[in-house]
Every structure is written in C-alpha cells, then in structure tokens.
Short mmCIF file of C-alpha atoms and ligand atoms in Angstrom, two decimals:
data_model
loop_
_atom_site.label_atom_id
_atom_site.label_comp_id
_atom_site.label_asym_id
_atom_site.label_seq_id
_atom_site.Cartn_x
_atom_site.Cartn_y
_atom_site.Cartn_z
CA MET J 1 15.73 48.11 -62.09
CA ALA J 2 18.90 49.34 -63.56
CA ASP J 3 21.73 49.90 -61.12
CA PRO J 4 21.39 53.61 -60.31
CA ILE J 5 25.09 53.87 -59.69
CA ALA J 6 25.94 52.81 -63.21
CA SER J 7 23.29 54.59 -65.12
CA THR J 8 24.22 57.87 -66.76
CA ALA J 9 21.48 59.10 -69.07
CA ALA J 10 23.06 59.12 -72.59
CA PRO J 11 21.76 62.34 -74.22
CA GLU J 12 20.51 61.86 -77.82
CA ALA J 13 22.76 62.55 -80.56
CA LEU J 14 21.17 65.20 -82.91
CA ALA J 15 23.75 65.87 -85.58
CA ASP J 16 27.38 65.71 -86.61
CA VAL J 17 28.97 69.16 -87.02
CA SER J 18 32.29 70.63 -87.13
CA VAL J 19 32.80 73.78 -84.85
CA GLY J 20 35.40 76.58 -85.56
CA ALA J 21 38.18 76.07 -83.12
CA SER J 22 39.98 78.96 -81.53
CA ALA J 23 43.76 78.92 -81.82
CA HIS J 24 45.62 77.70 -78.81
CA GLU J 25 49.36 77.29 -78.55
CA GLY J 26 51.07 74.18 -77.38
CA ARG J 27 49.33 70.87 -76.69
CA ARG J 28 46.32 72.30 -75.06
CA PRO J 29 43.38 70.96 -77.18
CA ALA J 30 41.55 73.71 -79.00
CA GLU J 31 38.21 74.64 -77.58
CA PRO J 32 35.16 75.16 -79.86
CA ARG J 33 34.38 78.76 -80.39
CA LEU J 34 30.79 78.68 -79.54
CA THR J 35 28.27 81.05 -81.20
CA ASP J 36 25.09 79.22 -80.10
CA PHE J 37 23.35 77.66 -77.13
CA LEU J 38 23.94 73.96 -78.07
CA PHE J 39 26.11 71.45 -76.41
CA HIS J 40 29.16 70.40 -78.41
CA GLN J 41 30.69 67.04 -77.63
CA ARG J 42 34.41 66.61 -78.70
CA ARG J 43 35.01 63.91 -81.18
CA LYS J 44 38.13 62.78 -82.92
CA HIS J 45 39.98 64.74 -85.60
CA GLY J 46 38.86 68.11 -84.20
CA LYS J 47 35.20 67.35 -84.91
CA TYR J 48 32.35 68.23 -82.55
CA ARG J 49 28.94 66.67 -82.23
CA VAL J 50 25.83 68.51 -81.15
CA ILE J 51 24.10 66.64 -78.32
CA GLY J 52 20.92 67.42 -76.46
CA GLY J 53 20.63 68.13 -72.62
CA PRO J 54 19.13 65.78 -70.30
CA ASP J 55 15.92 64.38 -71.65
CA PRO J 56 13.37 65.02 -70.24
CA ALA J 57 14.73 68.63 -69.47
CA LEU J 58 15.33 69.46 -65.85
CA GLU J 59 12.26 70.85 -64.28
CA GLY J 60 13.63 73.71 -62.25
CA PRO J 61 16.41 76.33 -62.17
CA LEU J 62 19.91 75.38 -61.01
CA ALA J 63 22.63 77.18 -58.85
CA ASP J 64 26.28 76.70 -59.52
CA THR J 65 27.76 77.04 -56.02
CA HIS J 66 31.38 77.15 -57.17
CA CYS J 67 32.64 78.42 -60.53
CA HIS J 68 35.72 80.41 -61.73
CA LEU J 69 34.86 83.04 -64.21
CA ALA J 70 38.34 84.80 -64.73
CA PRO J 71 40.03 81.66 -66.45
CA LEU J 72 37.27 80.85 -68.76
CA ALA J 73 38.38 81.06 -72.46
CA ASP J 74 35.07 82.57 -73.61
CA ARG J 75 33.64 83.83 -70.46
CA ALA J 76 30.76 85.86 -72.08
CA ALA J 77 29.54 82.79 -73.92
CA SER J 78 29.70 80.47 -70.96
CA MET J 79 27.73 82.98 -68.74
CA ALA J 80 25.16 83.60 -71.31
CA ARG J 81 24.85 79.89 -72.19
CA ALA J 82 24.53 78.97 -68.52
CA ALA J 83 21.53 81.24 -68.08
CA ALA J 84 19.92 79.69 -71.20
CA TRP J 85 20.32 76.25 -69.65
CA GLY J 86 18.57 77.21 -66.41
CA VAL J 87 21.50 78.30 -64.20
CA ASP J 88 19.98 81.38 -62.47
CA PHE J 89 22.48 81.96 -59.56
CA ALA J 90 26.27 81.25 -59.30
CA CYS J 91 29.10 82.00 -56.81
CA ASP J 92 32.35 82.98 -58.69
CA VAL J 93 35.40 81.95 -56.62
CA CYS J 94 38.53 83.88 -56.69
CA ASP J 95 41.83 84.32 -54.97
CA PRO J 96 43.80 87.33 -54.04
CA ALA J 97 46.98 85.70 -55.08
CA GLU J 98 45.53 85.09 -58.57
CA ASP J 99 42.42 86.76 -59.90
CA ALA J 100 40.54 88.57 -57.25
CA ALA J 101 41.63 91.96 -58.36
CA GLU J 102 40.30 91.29 -61.85
CA THR J 103 37.23 89.60 -60.67
CA PHE J 104 36.14 92.34 -58.28
CA ALA J 105 36.99 95.11 -60.79
CA CYS J 106 35.50 93.40 -63.92
CA LEU J 107 32.41 91.27 -62.79
CA SER J 108 29.77 93.91 -63.92
CA ASP J 109 31.56 94.30 -67.24
CA TRP J 110 31.50 90.56 -67.72
CA GLU J 111 27.82 90.52 -66.99
CA ALA J 112 27.45 93.08 -69.61
CA GLN J 113 29.40 91.14 -72.16
CA ALA J 114 27.26 88.01 -71.47
CA ARG J 115 24.14 90.08 -72.31
CA SER J 116 25.78 91.28 -75.40
CA TRP J 117 26.81 87.73 -76.41
CA ALA J 118 23.28 86.27 -75.80
CA ALA J 119 21.81 89.11 -78.04
CA ALA J 120 24.25 88.24 -80.89
CA ALA J 121 23.97 84.40 -80.66
CA ASP J 122 23.00 82.32 -83.53
CA ASP J 123 19.91 80.99 -81.83
CA ALA J 124 18.80 84.28 -80.20
CA PRO J 125 15.29 83.30 -79.41
CA ALA J 126 16.86 81.07 -76.60
CA THR J 127 18.12 84.24 -74.97
CA SER J 128 14.93 85.18 -73.17
CA ALA J 129 16.46 83.60 -69.95
CA ALA J 130 17.26 86.12 -67.28
CA PRO J 131 20.94 86.56 -66.80
CA VAL J 132 22.76 84.42 -64.11
CA ARG J 133 22.95 86.30 -60.88
CA TYR J 134 26.58 86.16 -59.54
CA ARG J 135 27.96 86.39 -56.02
CA LEU J 136 31.48 85.99 -55.03
CA ALA J 137 33.72 83.96 -52.83
CA VAL J 138 37.21 84.98 -52.05
CA GLY J 139 40.03 83.25 -50.09
CA VAL J 140 43.64 82.13 -50.44
CA HIS J 141 43.69 78.64 -52.09
CA PRO J 142 45.95 76.04 -50.38
CA HIS J 143 48.16 76.18 -53.41
CA ASN J 144 48.97 79.70 -52.75
CA ALA J 145 49.68 79.49 -49.04
CA THR J 146 52.99 81.03 -49.43
CA TYR J 147 51.35 84.21 -50.41
CA TRP J 148 49.87 84.71 -47.00
CA ASN J 149 51.21 87.33 -44.71
CA GLU J 150 49.87 90.47 -42.89
CA ASP J 151 49.46 92.49 -46.02
CA ALA J 152 47.58 89.46 -47.66
CA ALA J 153 45.28 89.18 -44.64
CA SER J 154 44.19 92.85 -44.86
CA GLU J 155 43.78 92.57 -48.58
CA LEU J 156 41.49 89.63 -48.20
CA LYS J 157 39.59 91.52 -45.55
CA ARG J 158 38.94 94.34 -48.04
CA TYR J 159 37.57 91.76 -50.62
CA LEU J 160 35.39 90.19 -47.81
CA ALA J 161 33.81 93.37 -46.85
CA ASP J 162 32.47 93.87 -50.56
CA PRO J 163 28.77 93.36 -50.22
CA ARG J 164 28.93 91.01 -53.22
CA THR J 165 31.08 88.60 -51.25
CA ALA J 166 28.99 85.57 -49.87
CA ALA J 167 31.68 83.29 -48.65
CA LEU J 168 35.21 82.84 -47.73
CA GLY J 169 36.95 80.32 -49.98
CA GLU J 170 38.37 78.23 -51.47
CA VAL J 171 40.49 77.55 -48.56
CA GLY J 172 41.71 74.16 -47.08
CA LEU J 173 44.61 71.69 -47.61
CA ASP J 174 45.86 70.16 -50.72
CA TYR J 175 48.22 67.31 -50.17
CA TYR J 176 47.78 65.82 -53.58
CA TYR J 177 49.63 68.61 -55.49
CA ASP J 178 51.52 69.92 -52.38
CA LEU J 179 52.20 73.15 -54.24
CA SER J 180 52.93 75.01 -50.83
CA PRO J 181 54.63 73.47 -47.75
CA ARG J 182 52.18 71.62 -45.65
CA ASP J 183 53.02 73.77 -42.59
CA ASP J 184 52.17 76.99 -44.53
CA GLN J 185 48.96 75.32 -45.70
CA ARG J 186 47.96 74.43 -42.15
CA ARG J 187 48.72 77.87 -40.77
CA VAL J 188 46.85 79.80 -43.54
CA PHE J 189 43.82 77.30 -43.46
CA ARG J 190 43.56 78.05 -39.70
CA ALA J 191 43.96 81.78 -40.18
CA GLN J 192 41.23 81.90 -42.74
CA ILE J 193 38.79 79.73 -40.55
CA ARG J 194 39.26 82.34 -37.92
CA LEU J 195 38.40 85.02 -40.34
CA ALA J 196 35.15 83.08 -41.35
CA HIS J 197 34.33 83.26 -37.65
CA GLU J 198 35.16 86.99 -37.37
CA THR J 199 33.34 87.95 -40.61
CA GLY J 200 30.23 85.76 -40.12
CA LEU J 201 30.75 84.30 -43.63
CA PRO J 202 30.43 80.61 -44.67
CA LEU J 203 33.63 78.68 -45.70
CA ALA J 204 34.19 77.07 -49.10
CA LEU J 205 36.53 74.18 -48.46
CA HIS J 206 39.03 72.56 -50.94
CA ILE J 207 40.40 69.59 -49.29
CA ARG J 208 42.41 67.00 -51.23
CA ASP J 209 44.17 63.84 -49.83
CA ALA J 210 44.01 65.59 -46.40
CA HIS J 211 40.46 65.25 -45.08
CA ASP J 212 41.42 63.87 -41.63
CA GLU J 213 43.75 66.66 -41.04
CA ALA J 214 41.38 69.32 -42.34
CA LEU J 215 38.70 67.82 -40.06
CA ALA J 216 40.92 67.90 -37.03
CA ILE J 217 41.76 71.60 -37.55
CA LEU J 218 38.20 72.47 -38.18
CA ASP J 219 37.08 70.72 -35.05
CA GLU J 220 39.84 72.69 -33.17
CA GLU J 221 38.93 76.00 -34.63
CA GLY J 222 35.14 75.29 -34.77
CA PHE J 223 33.07 75.03 -37.94
CA PRO J 224 31.67 78.57 -38.86
CA GLU J 225 28.19 79.18 -37.84
CA ALA J 226 27.31 80.39 -41.25
CA GLY J 227 28.09 77.05 -42.61
CA ALA J 228 30.77 75.32 -44.59
CA ILE J 229 30.70 73.77 -48.02
CA LEU J 230 32.85 70.71 -48.93
CA HIS J 231 33.55 71.59 -52.53
CA CYS J 232 33.98 69.08 -55.34
CA CYS J 233 33.16 66.09 -53.25
CA SER J 234 34.07 62.64 -54.50
CA LEU J 235 34.38 60.90 -51.14
CA PRO J 236 33.19 57.42 -50.39
CA PRO J 237 30.49 56.95 -47.72
CA ALA J 238 32.74 56.07 -44.81
CA GLU J 239 34.89 59.19 -45.42
CA LEU J 240 32.04 61.39 -46.18
CA GLU J 241 30.06 60.68 -42.95
CA PRO J 242 32.05 62.68 -40.49
CA TRP J 243 31.49 65.74 -42.85
CA ILE J 244 27.85 65.16 -42.92
CA ASP J 245 27.83 64.62 -39.02
CA ARG J 246 29.31 68.02 -38.75
CA GLY J 247 26.46 69.77 -40.70
CA CYS J 248 28.55 70.55 -43.58
CA PHE J 249 27.06 71.25 -46.98
CA ILE J 250 28.28 68.86 -49.64
CA ALA J 251 28.66 70.01 -53.45
CA TYR J 252 29.06 67.71 -56.23
CA GLY J 253 30.35 68.71 -59.65
CA GLY J 254 31.55 66.95 -62.83
CA ALA J 255 33.48 64.23 -60.76
CA VAL J 256 30.32 62.57 -59.60
CA THR J 257 29.55 61.82 -63.37
CA PHE J 258 33.02 60.29 -64.12
CA LYS J 259 32.59 56.59 -65.08
CA LYS J 260 35.14 55.28 -62.58
CA LEU J 261 33.94 57.19 -59.54
CA ASP J 262 31.15 54.81 -58.25
CA ASP J 263 32.40 55.63 -54.77
CA ALA J 264 31.52 59.22 -55.26
CA ARG J 265 28.10 58.26 -56.46
CA ARG J 266 27.64 56.10 -53.29
CA GLY J 267 28.66 58.95 -51.28
CA ALA J 268 26.17 61.16 -53.18
CA MET J 269 23.24 58.97 -52.16
CA LEU J 270 23.82 59.60 -48.40
CA VAL J 271 23.87 63.41 -48.25
CA PRO J 272 20.68 64.69 -46.65
CA THR J 273 18.74 66.62 -49.46
CA ASP J 274 18.84 69.87 -47.38
CA ARG J 275 22.74 69.71 -47.28
CA LEU J 276 23.30 68.91 -51.11
CA LEU J 277 24.54 71.32 -53.55
CA THR J 278 25.42 71.43 -57.33
CA GLU J 279 28.60 73.06 -58.64
CA THR J 280 30.83 73.01 -61.66
CA ASP J 281 34.34 74.20 -60.55
CA CYS J 282 34.52 75.46 -64.22
CA PRO J 283 36.77 75.69 -66.21
CA TYR J 284 37.81 72.37 -64.60
CA MET J 285 35.99 69.07 -63.98
CA THR J 286 33.80 68.86 -67.18
CA PRO J 287 31.02 66.36 -66.48
CA GLU J 288 30.23 63.46 -68.80
CA PRO J 289 29.27 63.38 -71.52
CA LEU J 290 31.22 66.49 -72.28
CA ARG J 291 34.63 65.61 -70.76
CA GLY J 292 37.44 66.76 -72.90
CA ILE J 293 36.36 70.43 -73.25
CA GLU J 294 36.48 73.30 -71.04
CA ASN J 295 33.79 73.26 -68.41
CA GLY J 296 31.04 75.97 -67.95
CA SER J 297 28.17 76.38 -65.58
CA GLU J 298 25.74 75.24 -68.32
CA TYR J 299 27.08 71.80 -68.24
CA MET J 300 25.82 71.40 -64.72
CA VAL J 301 22.58 70.18 -66.15
CA PHE J 302 24.22 66.79 -66.70
CA THR J 303 25.52 66.78 -63.16
CA ALA J 304 22.24 67.81 -61.70
CA ALA J 305 20.39 65.05 -63.72
CA LEU J 306 22.77 62.46 -62.62
CA LEU J 307 22.48 63.37 -58.98
CA ALA J 308 18.71 62.93 -59.06
CA SER J 309 19.17 59.61 -60.94
CA VAL J 310 21.69 58.06 -58.52
CA ARG J 311 19.25 59.06 -55.58
CA GLY J 312 16.46 57.01 -57.36
CA ILE J 313 14.47 60.25 -58.18
CA GLU J 314 12.17 60.28 -61.44
CA PRO J 315 11.92 63.14 -63.78
CA GLY J 316 8.65 64.93 -63.14
CA GLU J 317 7.21 66.20 -59.88
CA ASP J 318 9.77 64.39 -57.72
CA ARG J 319 12.67 65.76 -59.51
CA ARG J 320 11.17 69.26 -59.49
CA ALA J 321 10.95 69.25 -55.75
CA PHE J 322 14.50 67.81 -55.49
CA LEU J 323 16.10 70.58 -57.74
CA ALA J 324 13.90 73.09 -55.91
CA GLN J 325 15.59 72.02 -52.51
CA LEU J 326 18.96 72.07 -53.92
CA HIS J 327 18.41 75.54 -55.25
CA ASP J 328 17.05 76.68 -51.99
CA ASN J 329 20.05 75.24 -50.21
CA ALA J 330 22.43 77.24 -52.42
CA LEU J 331 20.58 80.52 -52.15
CA GLY J 332 19.98 80.05 -48.46
CA LEU J 333 23.74 79.68 -47.86
CA LEU J 334 25.36 82.04 -50.61
CA ASP J 335 22.66 84.60 -51.66
CA ARG J 336 23.00 86.10 -48.15
CA LYS J 337 22.40 89.54 -46.65
CA PRO J 338 25.69 91.43 -45.60
CA THR J 339 26.86 90.15 -42.26
CA ALA J 340 27.23 92.52 -39.29
CA TRP J 341 30.94 92.50 -39.83
CA GLN J 342 30.47 93.50 -43.62
CA LEU J 343 28.15 96.27 -42.58
CA SER J 344 30.58 97.61 -40.11
CA ALA J 345 33.58 97.18 -42.36
CA ARG J 346 32.17 99.40 -44.99
ZN1 ZN B 401 37.59 75.85 -57.44
#
C-alpha cells in the first residue's frame, strides 16, 4: 500500500488555457479573473491550466470553519464557486481592528452579489447549488493586540451580541510574527478567553510558535464550555496531543496538503473524528495543487480529500460517513442557537 502520508491525489489535467488576469500593482502576482466554476492552476508565464476536482468527487457537503471574506479579491466569485463545489456552510472570521465593521454591515450584500455572479457565470447550469450559509466569528487577532482597550472591548461585545455571531476569534498568541508586544498579546488573549466564558461562545484560536504558553493561559482561565478550535493546525503528534486531551476541536486547512509538512499529516491521523474540522483560512494558505493563487472556500475539496486519504479512508461509503461527521462537527459547534448572553444582550 502506498504511504498515505506521501500520497496526494493528483487531479487530472483537462486542458491548457489562459485566463484573463486582473491588474495588480507591485510584485503581487495577478489573480485569474474567474468567470466559471472550474479550478485554474497557475502555470509559468501567466498561464493557467484547468484541473479537475478530487476524483472520484467528494460524497458529501463540506463546512469551511474559518474563512475571511472581506480581503478576497473577487469575493462574489469565491462565494458562488464554493457553493458549486459542495461547501454549504462557512464561518467568516473578522476583527474589530480591521474588517468587522465592513463584514457585519455588508455580509447580506455579499451574499446577494454571489447569487448574481452564479447566475451570470459561464457554466450557469452548475449554479443549482444552494448558496453557502455564513455565520460569523469576531475577535481581536494577536497581531492587533495593541488595539485593545475598554472601548475596543465594548465594541467587540456589540459584535458578539449579533445573532449571526457563532464564535469569538480568532484570538491567541503569535510569536512568529510578533506584530504586537508579547505582554499585550497575553493580556488581550486572557481578556477574550474571559469574554468567551461570559458570552457562552466557542473560541477560535490562532496560535503560532506559542503553543505551550497558550495552553498554560487556557488552563488557568479554563477552556470555554462551548468549545475551542485550534485553527490552521500543522502540529506534529507530540505537540498536538495536549490539545486533543483538552477536548479541543482541531481544524485543518491548506497547510496539511503542503508537500513538506509530513508532521502535520501525522498529527491529522490522530485527531478523533468527532473533533476534526476542515477550513481554508482563505485568502491565505491555498492547498495543493492550487498553491500560488488566492485561496477560496471552494479549494477545500482538495484538503478534505487529502484528510480522508491520510486517515486511510477510501472514497465511497466510508468517505461519505467521514465527511458527514466532519460536517456535523462544524455545524454542531458553529451553527449554534443564540446563547443566553446573546439573547439578554439584544
Ligand atoms: Zn484566519
């Protein structure tokens, strides 16, 4: 049997095409301006190649538990394409220091724009898919810890009271970029863990190069009863174990498909199926075989197929049951009824 860690199903190449590229300034590579539901893999010299999705096609719908809609270059296209590729639920993550005001004000407009995009797409017969249902997560990212003060806390509470809000996040510690002083990061993380307890909402955790310290803080403050998601996980087994022991949900995105991250795949084999989640973190972390272009929820089909394959799950009935469990995990955690705090805060 092939080593499941090393096997990434290579999708079939269908054709070579060039895609009209939108103009970007500076050195950022141009993104293809998509007018259809196909996957366009970046090749050399500004060319794109159309590739198929996982073969055989995934047996069930997917939930993207962590996406960022506001920064997407062509948001309507991505939202419509995600629906066509079987994503029926997603949690859009925003930050009061950056894009929360725009997100809370515009989400329903964005959804309408996605429906219009789908109706006008080149291969409109594929548009019969129901639109993605979006919920929101909101929190101050560790990069923005210096934004935190009393006013910011009140502002965050107003967003958390919105019935569309399903989680508090992404919050945590990022000692890789260190964009905010570590003392500020720790203080703001603690304050937001306390808010998760107060509001009854689950936490979406962003932890980078700071897992031991984050765990110590969470142990002191207590993991929220509503749950916690370790987002964008690429931890090797030994470092992952304490998070599994604490009952954390573990979410895998594009990183688990990266060729060099065998450790992440070894970790992904250990997570109990009822604690495993899929995500994209789009527009970042585009999975193989589409690395090099902006990510979107639709590309999660490759991540989901890879997760099944590293866990030794064959396409067909077994993979159908596996995907159904991951979908249930996501909806159970994030498609939640308003908490008592949310009801009283209205
Ligand atoms: Zn994120």
